[in-house]
Amino acid sequence: MKVVEIERPGGPEVLRIVERQRPRPGPGEVLIRVVAAGVNRPDVQQRRGLYPPPPGASDIPGLDAAGFVEEVGAGVKTLRVGAPVCALVNGGGYAQYCLAPAVQCMPIPRGLNFIEGASLPEVFFTAWNNLIWLAHLADGETLLIQGGASGVGMAGIQIARHLRQATVFATAGSPEKRDVCLSVGAKVAVDYRGAWDDEIRKHTGGAGVDVILDGQAGPKTQRQLDLLKMDGRLVFIASHEGETAEVNVRSLVRRRLTIAGSTLRPRTADYKGRLARELVAQVWPLIEDGRIKTHIHQAVQFHQVEDAHAILDENRQIGKVVLVLDPAIATTVPGPMQPF
Ligand SMILES: NC(=O)c1ccc[n+]([C@@H]2O[C@H](COP(=O)([O-])OP(=O)(O)OC[C@H]3O[C@@H](n4cnc5c(N)ncnc54)[C@H](OP(=O)(O)O)[C@@H]3O)[C@@H](O)[C@H]2O)c1
């Protein structure tokens, strides 16, 4: 099978398409014939040598995929050969065939094609894991998502709006990106280079917000904490702009604030399987009735994988970049046959 290998840490030019042996599914796993695969920020970090795969995971980049079940491993009762699925995978998505734990496979929401199906898992798992499980976003709370036009950001805005009736604020780096945040449900979107905290404070009548989700971190942490209400939660999902911060612990203690962080990839299949079941039960119906949308920035052919990474390197994407492995059927909506 053809796969993308990272030859050495570096720019998009280190991505090479090579031949490898097709893997066989172990107990509890399936082999997916990949039609389309998501391109996510962690893949870029892995390519740069900053995010090595956890022990036992594939060294091939790619954290989500959509396609057909090609082979099932021992003990798999929920999926059959030929079923169309989208899946969160533990690496290996940039390949013609990819292994996935069966519990991390989900039906492609009705009406979506394979490209759209591949765009969902990594960003919706991450948004749900951090907003719902970690930050405990409650009904009617206020939320700030920094990087609102990212794949995770757009998923988070929509989950918060539709499943928690939250009032959502977002930051994004260009007028076009801010418009997209508004179009998926943010009440206000501001430029993070200016007085973003003052602007949001003004829009909340001085109250601030209950939860902040951020993937950049860096020097603005104290401003984020100052913007939180009593019992507020600040959740980091990456630290692209700086790994350390100085914070006022006294204000943290007095206002009962929580700073948390998490990484999805090294979590167990059991944990990811529980996330998958919640997403299918609670988010997939809203995707199927059109209330929650996936925003495809660009579908890029497999042999142009360097271009796909260049888009992310330059932060040009709004929403998702997806790699197309099988262009003949990538835009096809799978039939009613569903795996569960
Ligand atoms: N912890 C986890 O489990 C987990 C899993 C997946 C993703 N993540 C993180 O979640 C965030 C969103 O992921 P994604 O794949 O949806 O991202 P993405 O689509 O690549 O978007 C990230 C956005 O962040 C903004 N940004 C600002 N400064 C940046 C910088 N120094 N480096 C990179 N981006 C910068 C950019 O938008 P502007 O133009 O508006 O600046 C960029 O479009 C990323 O930080 C990613 O690392 C975490």
Coordinates of N, CA, C and O in Angstrom, one line a residue, residues 71-229:
E71 N -11.3 -5.4 6.6 CA -11.0 -6.7 7.4 C -11.3 -6.4 8.8 O -11.0 -5.4 9.3
V72 N -11.8 -7.5 9.5 CA -12.1 -7.3 11.0 C -11.2 -8.2 11.7 O -11.0 -9.4 11.4
G73 N -10.7 -7.8 12.9 CA -9.9 -8.6 13.7 C -10.7 -9.4 14.7 O -12.0 -9.3 14.8
A74 N -10.0 -10.3 15.4 CA -10.7 -11.2 16.3 C -11.5 -10.4 17.3 O -11.1 -9.4 17.8
G75 N -12.7 -10.9 17.6 CA -13.6 -10.4 18.7 C -14.4 -9.2 18.3 O -15.1 -8.6 19.1
V76 N -14.3 -8.7 17.0 CA -15.0 -7.5 16.6 C -16.4 -8.0 16.2 O -16.6 -8.7 15.2
K77 N -17.4 -7.5 16.9 CA -18.8 -8.0 16.6 C -19.6 -6.8 16.0 O -20.7 -7.1 15.5
T78 N -19.2 -5.6 16.2 CA -20.0 -4.4 15.8 C -19.9 -4.0 14.4 O -20.6 -3.1 13.9
L79 N -18.9 -4.5 13.7 CA -18.6 -4.0 12.3 C -18.4 -5.2 11.4 O -17.9 -6.2 11.8
R80 N -18.9 -4.9 10.1 CA -18.7 -6.0 9.2 C -17.9 -5.5 8.0 O -17.9 -4.2 7.7
V81 N -17.3 -6.4 7.2 CA -16.5 -6.0 6.0 C -17.5 -5.2 5.1 O -18.6 -5.7 4.8
G82 N -17.0 -4.1 4.5 CA -17.8 -3.3 3.6 C -18.5 -2.2 4.2 O -19.0 -1.3 3.5
A83 N -18.6 -2.1 5.5 CA -19.3 -1.0 6.2 C -18.6 0.3 6.0 O -17.3 0.4 6.2
P84 N -19.3 1.4 5.6 CA -18.6 2.7 5.5 C -18.5 3.3 6.9 O -19.5 3.2 7.7
V85 N -17.3 3.8 7.3 CA -17.1 4.3 8.6 C -16.2 5.6 8.6 O -15.5 5.8 7.6
C86 N -16.3 6.3 9.6 CA -15.3 7.3 9.9 C -14.7 6.9 11.3 O -15.4 6.4 12.1
A87 N -13.4 7.2 11.5 CA -12.8 6.7 12.7 C -11.7 7.7 13.2 O -11.0 8.3 12.4
L88 N -11.6 7.7 14.5 CA -10.4 8.3 15.1 C -9.4 7.3 15.1 O -9.6 6.2 15.6
V89 N -8.2 7.5 14.6 CA -7.2 6.5 14.6 C -5.9 7.0 15.4 O -5.8 8.1 15.6
N90 N -5.1 6.0 15.7 CA -4.0 6.4 16.6 C -2.7 6.7 15.8 O -1.6 6.5 16.3
G91 N -2.9 7.2 14.6 CA -1.8 7.4 13.6 C -2.1 6.5 12.4 O -2.9 5.6 12.5
G92 N -1.5 6.9 11.3 CA -1.6 6.0 10.1 C -2.7 6.4 9.1 O -2.9 5.6 8.2
G93 N -3.4 7.5 9.3 CA -4.4 7.9 8.4 C -4.0 8.2 7.0 O -4.7 8.0 6.0
Y94 N -2.7 8.7 6.9 CA -2.2 9.1 5.5 C -1.7 7.8 4.8 O -0.5 7.7 4.5
A95 N -2.6 6.9 4.5 CA -2.3 5.7 3.9 C -3.5 5.1 3.2 O -4.6 5.4 3.5
Q96 N -3.3 4.1 2.3 CA -4.4 3.5 1.6 C -5.2 2.6 2.5 O -6.4 2.4 2.3
Y97 N -4.5 2.1 3.5 CA -5.2 1.2 4.5 C -4.7 1.6 5.9 O -3.5 2.0 6.0
C98 N -5.6 1.5 6.8 CA -5.2 2.1 8.2 C -5.9 1.2 9.2 O -7.1 0.9 9.1
L99 N -5.2 0.9 10.3 CA -5.9 0.2 11.4 C -6.6 1.2 12.4 O -6.2 2.3 12.6
A100 N -7.7 0.7 12.9 CA -8.4 1.4 13.9 C -9.0 0.5 14.9 O -9.6 -0.6 14.6
P101 N -9.0 0.8 16.2 CA -9.8 0.1 17.2 C -11.2 0.2 16.8 O -11.7 1.2 16.5
A102 N -11.9 -1.0 16.9 CA -13.4 -1.0 16.4 C -14.2 0.1 17.2 O -15.1 0.7 16.6
V103 N -13.9 0.2 18.5 CA -14.7 1.2 19.3 C -14.5 2.6 18.9 O -15.3 3.5 19.2
Q104 N -13.4 2.9 18.1 CA -13.2 4.3 17.6 C -13.8 4.5 16.2 O -13.6 5.6 15.7
C105 N -14.5 3.5 15.7 CA -15.2 3.7 14.4 C -16.6 4.1 14.6 O -17.3 3.7 15.6
M106 N -17.1 5.0 13.8 CA -18.4 5.5 13.9 C -19.1 5.5 12.5 O -18.4 5.6 11.5
P107 N -20.4 5.5 12.4 CA -21.0 5.7 11.1 C -20.7 7.1 10.6 O -20.6 8.0 11.4
I108 N -20.6 7.2 9.3 CA -20.6 8.5 8.7 C -22.0 9.1 8.8 O -23.0 8.5 8.4
P109 N -22.1 10.3 9.4 CA -23.5 10.9 9.5 C -24.2 10.9 8.2 O -23.6 11.2 7.1
R110 N -25.5 10.5 8.2 CA -26.3 10.5 7.0 C -26.2 11.8 6.2 O -26.4 12.8 6.8
G111 N -26.0 11.6 4.9 CA -26.0 12.8 4.0 C -24.6 13.4 3.8 O -24.4 14.2 2.9
L112 N -23.6 12.9 4.6 CA -22.2 13.4 4.4 C -21.4 12.4 3.5 O -21.6 11.2 3.5
N113 N -20.5 13.0 2.7 CA -19.7 12.2 1.9 C -18.4 11.8 2.6 O -18.2 12.2 3.8
F114 N -17.5 11.1 2.0 CA -16.3 10.5 2.7 C -15.4 11.7 3.1 O -14.7 11.6 4.2
I115 N -15.3 12.7 2.3 CA -14.4 13.8 2.6 C -14.9 14.5 3.9 O -14.2 14.7 4.9
E116 N -16.2 14.7 3.9 CA -16.8 15.3 5.1 C -16.7 14.4 6.3 O -16.5 14.8 7.4
G117 N -16.9 13.1 6.1 CA -16.8 12.1 7.2 C -15.4 12.1 7.8 O -15.2 12.1 9.0
A118 N -14.4 12.2 6.9 CA -13.0 12.2 7.4 C -12.7 13.5 8.2 O -11.7 13.5 9.0
S119 N -13.4 14.6 8.0 CA -13.1 15.8 8.6 C -13.6 15.9 10.1 O -13.3 16.8 10.8
L120 N -14.4 14.9 10.5 CA -15.0 15.0 11.8 C -14.3 14.5 13.0 O -14.2 15.2 14.1
P121 N -13.7 13.3 13.0 CA -13.3 12.7 14.3 C -12.4 13.5 15.1 O -12.7 13.8 16.3
E122 N -11.2 13.8 14.7 CA -10.2 14.4 15.5 C -10.7 15.7 16.1 O -10.5 16.0 17.3
V123 N -11.3 16.5 15.4 CA -11.7 17.8 15.9 C -13.0 17.7 16.8 O -13.0 18.4 17.9
F124 N -13.9 16.9 16.5 CA -15.1 16.7 17.4 C -14.7 16.0 18.7 O -15.2 16.3 19.7
F125 N -13.8 15.0 18.6 CA -13.4 14.3 19.8 C -12.7 15.3 20.7 O -12.9 15.3 21.9
T126 N -11.8 16.1 20.1 CA -11.0 17.1 20.9 C -11.9 18.1 21.5 O -11.8 18.4 22.7
A127 N -12.8 18.6 20.8 CA -13.7 19.7 21.3 C -14.6 19.1 22.4 O -14.8 19.7 23.5
W128 N -15.2 17.9 22.2 CA -16.0 17.3 23.2 C -15.2 17.0 24.5 O -15.7 17.2 25.6
N129 N -14.1 16.3 24.3 CA -13.2 15.9 25.4 C -12.9 17.1 26.3 O -13.0 17.0 27.5
N130 N -12.6 18.2 25.7 CA -12.1 19.4 26.5 C -13.2 20.3 27.0 O -13.2 20.7 28.1
L131 N -14.2 20.5 26.2 CA -15.3 21.4 26.6 C -16.3 20.7 27.5 O -16.7 21.2 28.5
I132 N -16.7 19.5 27.2 CA -17.7 18.8 27.9 C -17.2 18.0 29.1 O -17.6 18.1 30.2
W133 N -16.1 17.2 28.8 CA -15.6 16.3 29.9 C -14.7 17.0 30.8 O -14.6 16.8 32.0
L134 N -13.8 17.9 30.3 CA -12.8 18.5 31.1 C -13.3 19.8 31.7 O -13.1 20.0 32.9
A135 N -13.8 20.7 30.9 CA -14.3 22.0 31.4 C -15.7 22.0 32.0 O -16.1 22.9 32.6
H136 N -16.4 20.9 31.8 CA -17.8 20.7 32.3 C -18.6 21.9 31.9 O -19.3 22.5 32.7
L137 N -18.5 22.3 30.6 CA -19.3 23.5 30.1 C -20.8 23.2 30.4 O -21.4 22.1 30.0
A138 N -21.5 24.1 31.2 CA -22.8 23.8 31.6 C -23.8 24.7 30.7 O -23.4 25.6 30.1
D139 N -25.1 24.3 30.8 CA -26.1 25.0 30.0 C -26.1 26.5 30.3 O -26.1 26.9 31.5
G140 N -26.1 27.3 29.2 CA -26.2 28.7 29.4 C -24.9 29.4 29.8 O -25.0 30.6 30.0
E141 N -23.8 28.7 29.9 CA -22.6 29.4 30.3 C -22.0 30.2 29.1 O -22.4 30.1 28.0
T142 N -21.0 31.0 29.5 CA -20.3 31.8 28.4 C -18.9 31.1 28.2 O -18.2 30.7 29.1
L143 N -18.5 31.2 26.9 CA -17.3 30.4 26.5 C -16.5 31.3 25.5 O -17.1 32.0 24.7
L144 N -15.2 31.3 25.7 CA -14.3 32.0 24.7 C -13.4 30.9 24.1 O -12.8 30.1 24.8
I145 N -13.5 30.8 22.7 CA -12.6 29.8 22.0 C -11.6 30.7 21.3 O -11.9 31.5 20.4
Q146 N -10.3 30.4 21.6 CA -9.2 31.1 20.9 C -8.7 30.3 19.8 O -8.4 29.1 20.0
G147 N -8.7 30.8 18.6 CA -8.5 30.0 17.4 C -9.8 29.5 16.9 O -9.9 28.3 16.6
G148 N -10.8 30.3 16.9 CA -12.2 29.9 16.6 C -12.4 29.4 15.2 O -13.3 28.6 14.9
A149 N -11.6 29.7 14.2 CA -11.7 29.3 12.8 C -10.9 28.0 12.5 O -10.9 27.5 11.4
S150 N -10.3 27.4 13.6 CA -9.6 26.2 13.4 C -10.7 25.1 13.3 O -11.8 25.3 13.6
G151 N -10.2 23.9 12.9 CA -11.2 22.7 12.9 C -11.8 22.5 14.3 O -13.0 22.4 14.5
V152 N -10.9 22.4 15.3 CA -11.4 22.2 16.7 C -12.3 23.4 17.1 O -13.3 23.2 17.8
G153 N -11.8 24.6 16.8 CA -12.6 25.8 17.2 C -14.0 25.8 16.6 O -15.0 26.1 17.4
M154 N -14.2 25.5 15.3 CA -15.5 25.5 14.7 C -16.4 24.4 15.3 O -17.6 24.6 15.5
A155 N -15.8 23.2 15.6 CA -16.5 22.2 16.2 C -17.0 22.6 17.6 O -18.1 22.4 18.0
G156 N -16.1 23.3 18.3 CA -16.4 23.7 19.7 C -17.5 24.7 19.8 O -18.4 24.7 20.6
I157 N -17.4 25.7 18.9 CA -18.4 26.8 18.8 C -19.8 26.1 18.7 O -20.8 26.4 19.4
Q158 N -19.9 25.2 17.7 CA -21.2 24.6 17.4 C -21.7 23.7 18.5 O -22.9 23.7 18.9
I159 N -20.8 22.9 19.1 CA -21.2 22.0 20.3 C -21.7 22.9 21.4 O -22.8 22.6 22.0
A160 N -21.0 24.0 21.7 CA -21.4 24.8 22.8 C -22.7 25.5 22.5 O -23.5 25.6 23.4
R161 N -22.9 26.0 21.3 CA -24.1 26.7 21.0 C -25.3 25.7 21.0 O -26.4 26.0 21.6
H162 N -25.2 24.6 20.4 CA -26.4 23.7 20.1 C -26.6 22.7 21.3 O -27.7 22.3 21.5
L163 N -25.6 22.3 22.0 CA -25.8 21.3 23.0 C -25.7 21.9 24.5 O -26.0 21.2 25.4
R164 N -25.2 23.1 24.6 CA -25.2 23.8 25.9 C -25.8 25.2 25.9 O -25.7 25.9 26.9
Q165 N -26.4 25.5 24.8 CA -27.0 26.9 24.7 C -26.1 28.0 25.2 O -26.5 28.9 25.9
A166 N -24.8 27.8 25.0 CA -23.8 28.7 25.5 C -23.7 30.0 24.7 O -24.1 29.9 23.5
T167 N -23.3 31.0 25.3 CA -22.9 32.2 24.5 C -21.4 32.1 24.2 O -20.6 32.0 25.1
V168 N -21.1 32.2 22.9 CA -19.7 31.9 22.6 C -19.0 33.1 22.0 O -19.6 33.8 21.1
F169 N -17.8 33.4 22.4 CA -17.0 34.4 21.9 C -15.8 33.7 21.3 O -15.4 32.6 21.7
A170 N -15.2 34.3 20.2 CA -14.1 33.6 19.6 C -13.0 34.7 19.2 O -13.3 35.8 19.0
T171 N -11.8 34.2 19.1 CA -10.7 35.0 18.5 C -10.3 34.4 17.2 O -10.3 33.1 17.1
A172 N -9.9 35.2 16.3 CA -9.3 34.6 15.0 C -8.5 35.7 14.4 O -8.7 36.9 14.6
G173 N -7.6 35.3 13.5 CA -6.5 36.2 13.0 C -6.9 37.1 11.8 O -6.0 37.9 11.4
S174 N -8.0 36.9 11.1 CA -8.4 37.7 10.0 C -9.9 38.0 9.9 O -10.6 37.2 10.5
P175 N -10.3 39.0 9.2 CA -11.7 39.3 9.1 C -12.5 38.1 8.6 O -13.6 37.8 9.0
E176 N -11.9 37.5 7.6 CA -12.6 36.3 7.0 C -12.8 35.2 8.0 O -13.9 34.6 8.1
K177 N -11.8 34.9 8.8 CA -11.9 33.9 9.8 C -12.9 34.3 10.9 O -13.7 33.5 11.4
R178 N -12.9 35.6 11.2 CA -13.9 36.0 12.2 C -15.3 35.9 11.7 O -16.2 35.5 12.5
D179 N -15.5 36.2 10.4 CA -16.9 36.1 9.9 C -17.3 34.6 9.9 O -18.5 34.3 10.2
V180 N -16.4 33.7 9.7 CA -16.8 32.3 9.8 C -17.1 31.9 11.2 O -18.1 31.1 11.4
C181 N -16.4 32.4 12.2 CA -16.8 32.1 13.6 C -18.2 32.6 13.8 O -19.0 31.9 14.5
L182 N -18.6 33.8 13.3 CA -19.9 34.3 13.5 C -20.9 33.4 12.8 O -22.0 33.1 13.3
S183 N -20.6 32.9 11.6 CA -21.5 32.2 10.8 C -21.8 30.8 11.4 O -22.9 30.3 11.2
V184 N -20.9 30.3 12.3 CA -21.3 29.0 12.9 C -21.8 29.2 14.3 O -22.0 28.2 15.1
G185 N -22.0 30.4 14.8 CA -22.7 30.6 16.0 C -22.0 31.4 17.1 O -22.6 31.6 18.2
A186 N -20.8 31.9 16.8 CA -20.2 32.8 17.8 C -21.0 34.1 17.9 O -21.5 34.6 16.9
K187 N -21.1 34.7 19.1 CA -21.9 35.9 19.2 C -21.0 37.1 18.8 O -21.4 38.1 18.1
V188 N -19.7 37.0 19.1 CA -18.7 38.1 18.8 C -17.4 37.4 18.5 O -17.1 36.4 19.1
A189 N -16.7 37.9 17.5 CA -15.4 37.4 17.1 C -14.4 38.5 17.0 O -14.7 39.5 16.4
V190 N -13.3 38.4 17.7 CA -12.3 39.5 17.8 C -10.9 39.1 17.4 O -10.6 37.9 17.4
D191 N -10.1 40.1 17.0 CA -8.7 39.8 16.6 C -7.9 39.6 17.9 O -8.0 40.5 18.8
Y192 N -7.1 38.5 18.0 CA -6.4 38.2 19.2 C -5.1 39.1 19.3 O -4.4 39.1 20.3
R193 N -4.9 39.9 18.3 CA -3.7 40.8 18.4 C -4.0 42.1 19.2 O -3.0 42.7 19.7
G194 N -5.2 42.4 19.3 CA -5.6 43.7 20.0 C -6.0 43.5 21.4 O -5.5 42.6 22.1
A195 N -6.9 44.4 21.9 CA -7.4 44.3 23.3 C -8.5 43.3 23.3 O -9.7 43.7 23.7
W196 N -8.3 42.1 22.9 CA -9.4 41.1 22.8 C -10.1 40.8 24.1 O -11.3 40.7 24.2
D197 N -9.3 40.9 25.2 CA -9.9 40.7 26.5 C -10.9 41.8 26.9 O -12.0 41.6 27.4
D198 N -10.4 43.1 26.6 CA -11.3 44.2 27.0 C -12.6 44.2 26.1 O -13.6 44.5 26.6
E199 N -12.4 43.8 24.8 CA -13.6 43.7 24.0 C -14.6 42.7 24.5 O -15.8 43.0 24.5
I200 N -14.1 41.5 24.9 CA -15.0 40.5 25.4 C -15.6 40.9 26.7 O -16.8 40.7 27.0
R201 N -14.8 41.5 27.6 CA -15.3 42.0 28.8 C -16.5 43.0 28.6 O -17.5 42.9 29.2
K202 N -16.3 43.9 27.6 CA -17.3 44.9 27.3 C -18.6 44.1 26.8 O -19.7 44.5 27.3
H203 N -18.4 43.1 26.0 CA -19.6 42.4 25.5 C -20.3 41.5 26.5 O -21.4 41.1 26.3
T204 N -19.6 41.3 27.7 CA -20.3 40.5 28.7 C -20.7 41.5 29.9 O -20.9 41.0 31.0
G205 N -20.8 42.8 29.6 CA -21.1 43.7 30.7 C -20.1 43.7 31.8 O -20.5 43.9 33.0
G206 N -18.9 43.4 31.5 CA -17.8 43.4 32.5 C -17.7 42.0 33.3 O -16.8 41.9 34.1
A207 N -18.6 41.1 33.0 CA -18.6 39.8 33.8 C -17.5 38.9 33.4 O -17.1 38.1 34.3
G208 N -17.1 38.9 32.2 CA -16.1 37.8 31.7 C -16.8 36.6 31.3 O -18.0 36.5 31.1
V209 N -16.0 35.5 31.2 CA -16.6 34.2 30.7 C -16.3 33.1 31.7 O -15.5 33.2 32.6
D210 N -17.1 32.0 31.5 CA -17.0 30.8 32.4 C -15.8 29.9 32.0 O -15.2 29.3 32.8
V211 N -15.6 29.8 30.7 CA -14.7 28.8 30.2 C -13.9 29.4 29.0 O -14.4 30.2 28.2
I212 N -12.6 29.2 29.0 CA -11.7 29.5 27.8 C -11.1 28.3 27.3 O -10.5 27.5 28.1
L213 N -11.1 28.1 26.0 CA -10.4 27.0 25.3 C -9.3 27.6 24.4 O -9.6 28.4 23.6
D214 N -8.1 27.1 24.6 CA -7.0 27.8 23.9 C -5.9 26.8 23.4 O -5.5 25.9 24.2
G215 N -5.4 26.9 22.2 CA -4.4 26.1 21.7 C -3.0 26.8 21.5 O -2.1 26.2 21.0
Q216 N -3.0 28.1 21.9 CA -1.7 28.8 21.6 C -0.9 29.0 22.9 O 0.3 28.9 22.9
A217 N -1.6 29.4 24.0 CA -0.9 29.7 25.3 C 0.1 30.8 25.1 O -0.2 31.8 24.4
G218 N 1.2 30.8 25.8 CA 2.2 31.9 25.7 C 1.9 33.0 26.7 O 1.4 32.7 27.8
P219 N 2.3 34.2 26.3 CA 2.3 35.3 27.3 C 1.0 35.8 27.7 O 1.0 36.7 28.6
K220 N -0.1 35.3 27.2 CA -1.4 35.9 27.5 C -2.2 35.2 28.6 O -3.3 35.6 28.9
T221 N -1.5 34.3 29.3 CA -2.3 33.5 30.3 C -2.9 34.3 31.4 O -4.1 34.0 31.8
Q222 N -2.2 35.3 31.9 CA -2.8 36.0 33.0 C -4.0 36.8 32.5 O -5.0 36.9 33.3
R223 N -3.9 37.3 31.3 CA -5.1 38.0 30.8 C -6.3 37.1 30.6 O -7.4 37.5 30.8
Q224 N -6.0 35.8 30.3 CA -7.1 34.9 30.2 C -7.7 34.6 31.6 O -8.9 34.6 31.7
L225 N -6.8 34.4 32.6 CA -7.3 34.2 33.9 C -8.1 35.4 34.4 O -9.2 35.2 35.1
D226 N -7.7 36.6 34.1 CA -8.4 37.8 34.5 C -9.8 37.9 33.9 O -10.6 38.6 34.4
L227 N -9.9 37.3 32.7 CA -11.2 37.4 32.0 C -12.2 36.3 32.5 O -13.4 36.4 32.2
L228 N -11.7 35.4 33.3 CA -12.7 34.3 33.8 C -13.5 34.8 35.0 O -13.1 35.6 35.8
K229 N -14.7 34.3 35.0 CA -15.6 34.6 36.2 C -15.2 33.7 37.4 O -14.3 32.8 37.2

